[in-house]
Coordinates of C-alpha atoms in Angstrom, one line a residue:
X1 CA 0.0 0.0 0.0
X2 CA 1.3 3.4 -0.9
X3 CA 1.4 6.2 1.6
X4 CA -1.3 8.2 -0.4
X5 CA -3.7 5.3 -0.3
X6 CA -3.1 4.9 3.5
X7 CA -3.7 8.6 4.0
X8 CA -7.0 8.5 2.1
X9 CA -8.1 5.5 4.0
X10 CA -7.2 6.8 7.4
X11 CA -8.8 10.2 6.5
X12 CA -12.1 8.5 5.6
X13 CA -12.0 6.6 8.9
X14 CA -11.2 9.7 11.0
X15 CA -14.8 10.8 11.2
X16 CA -17.2 9.3 13.8
X17 CA -20.1 8.3 11.5
X18 CA -17.9 6.8 8.8
X19 CA -15.9 4.8 11.4
X20 CA -19.2 3.5 12.8
X21 CA -20.4 2.5 9.3
X22 CA -17.2 0.6 8.6
X23 CA -17.5 -1.2 12.0
X24 CA -21.1 -2.1 11.1
X25 CA -20.0 -3.4 7.7
X26 CA -17.1 -5.4 9.2
X27 CA -19.6 -7.1 11.6
X28 CA -22.0 -7.7 8.7
X29 CA -19.2 -9.6 6.9
X30 CA -19.3 -10.4 3.2
X31 CA -23.1 -10.3 3.2
X32 CA -23.0 -6.5 3.7
X33 CA -25.9 -4.3 4.7
X34 CA -28.5 -2.3 2.8
X35 CA -28.1 1.4 2.8
X36 CA -31.5 1.8 4.6
X37 CA -30.4 -0.6 7.4
X38 CA -27.2 1.4 7.8
X39 CA -29.1 4.7 8.0
X40 CA -31.6 3.2 10.5
X41 CA -28.7 2.0 12.7
X42 CA -27.3 5.5 12.9
X43 CA -28.5 8.2 15.3
X44 CA -30.6 11.1 14.1
X45 CA -28.8 13.6 11.9
X46 CA -26.1 11.1 10.9
X47 CA -28.7 8.9 9.2
X48 CA -29.8 11.8 6.9
X49 CA -26.3 12.1 5.5
X50 CA -25.6 8.3 5.2
X51 CA -25.3 8.6 1.3
X52 CA -22.6 11.2 1.7
X53 CA -20.6 9.1 4.2
X54 CA -21.0 5.9 2.2
X55 CA -19.8 7.7 -0.9
X56 CA -16.8 9.0 1.0
X57 CA -15.9 5.5 2.2
X58 CA -16.4 4.1 -1.3
X59 CA -14.1 6.8 -2.9
X60 CA -11.4 5.9 -0.3
X61 CA -11.7 2.3 -1.5
X62 CA -12.8 0.9 1.9
X63 CA -16.3 -0.3 0.9
X64 CA -18.1 -1.5 -2.2
X65 CA -21.7 -1.4 -3.3
X66 CA -23.9 -3.7 -5.3
X67 CA -27.5 -3.6 -6.3
X68 CA -29.9 -6.4 -5.1
X69 CA -33.4 -5.7 -6.4
X70 CA -34.4 -2.3 -5.2
X71 CA -31.7 -2.1 -2.5
X72 CA -28.1 -1.1 -2.6
X73 CA -26.0 -3.3 -0.4
X74 CA -22.7 -2.1 1.0
X75 CA -19.8 -4.3 2.1
X76 CA -16.4 -3.7 3.6
X77 CA -13.5 -4.4 1.4
X78 CA -11.6 -6.6 3.8
X79 CA -8.3 -6.6 1.9
X80 CA -8.2 -2.8 1.9
X81 CA -8.9 -2.6 5.7
X82 CA -6.2 -5.3 6.2
X83 CA -3.8 -3.3 4.2
X84 CA -4.3 -0.2 6.4
X85 CA -3.5 -2.2 9.5
X86 CA -0.5 -3.9 7.8
X87 CA 0.7 -0.4 6.7
X88 CA 0.9 0.6 10.3
X89 CA 2.6 -2.6 11.4
X90 CA 5.0 -3.2 8.5
X91 CA 8.0 -1.4 10.1
X92 CA 7.3 -2.9 13.6
X93 CA 10.6 -4.0 15.2
X94 CA 12.5 -2.8 12.2
X95 CA 10.8 -5.6 10.1
X96 CA 12.0 -8.4 12.4
X97 CA 9.0 -9.3 14.4
X98 CA 7.5 -12.8 14.1
X99 CA 4.3 -11.7 15.8
X100 CA 3.7 -8.7 13.5
X101 CA 4.6 -10.7 10.4
X102 CA 2.2 -13.5 11.4
X103 CA -0.6 -10.9 12.0
X104 CA 0.0 -9.2 8.7
X105 CA -0.2 -12.6 6.9
X106 CA -3.5 -13.4 8.7
X107 CA -5.0 -9.9 7.9
X108 CA -4.2 -10.5 4.2
X109 CA -6.3 -13.7 4.3
X110 CA -9.4 -12.0 5.8
X111 CA -12.4 -12.0 3.4
X112 CA -15.2 -11.2 5.8
X113 CA -16.5 -14.7 5.7
X114 CA -16.6 -17.0 8.7
X115 CA -14.2 -19.9 8.5
X116 CA -15.1 -23.4 9.7
X117 CA -12.9 -24.4 12.6
X118 CA -11.2 -27.7 12.2
X119 CA -11.5 -29.9 15.2
X120 CA -8.2 -31.5 14.5
X121 CA -4.9 -29.7 14.1
X122 CA -6.1 -26.4 15.3
X123 CA -3.3 -24.1 16.3
X124 CA -3.8 -21.4 18.8
X125 CA -2.5 -18.0 17.8
X126 CA -0.9 -16.2 20.7

C-alpha cells in the first residue's frame, strides 16, 4: 500500500459516522448491509447524511456497493482494511517481528467470511 492510499483510508475513517459505518459493515461480513439498514442504525442527523458518508468511504476504497433488487448493499473491502493495519505494522521491530509478520499474513487472508474451525490440528495463535 502506498502512503497516499493509506492517508486516504485513514482520513475516511477519521470521522465518527464513517468509522461507525465501517465497523457495522465489518460485523456484517461479506453479506453486507442495505443502505437503509445502515441509516436506521445511525443516530438522528447522521442517518440523513448516510449517502454522503457511504460515498466518501467508497471513494477511499474501503467499501463497495452492489444492487440487489431495489436495495443497494454495501460491504467492507476486507483486503483494503487489512492493508491499512498492515501499513501501520510493517515497520514494527524494524521488520524483524514474528508476531507482526504473522498478524499481517493473517490480515491478508481475511475476506469477511466466517471460516469453519477444524476440530483436528487447530493451532492457537498467541
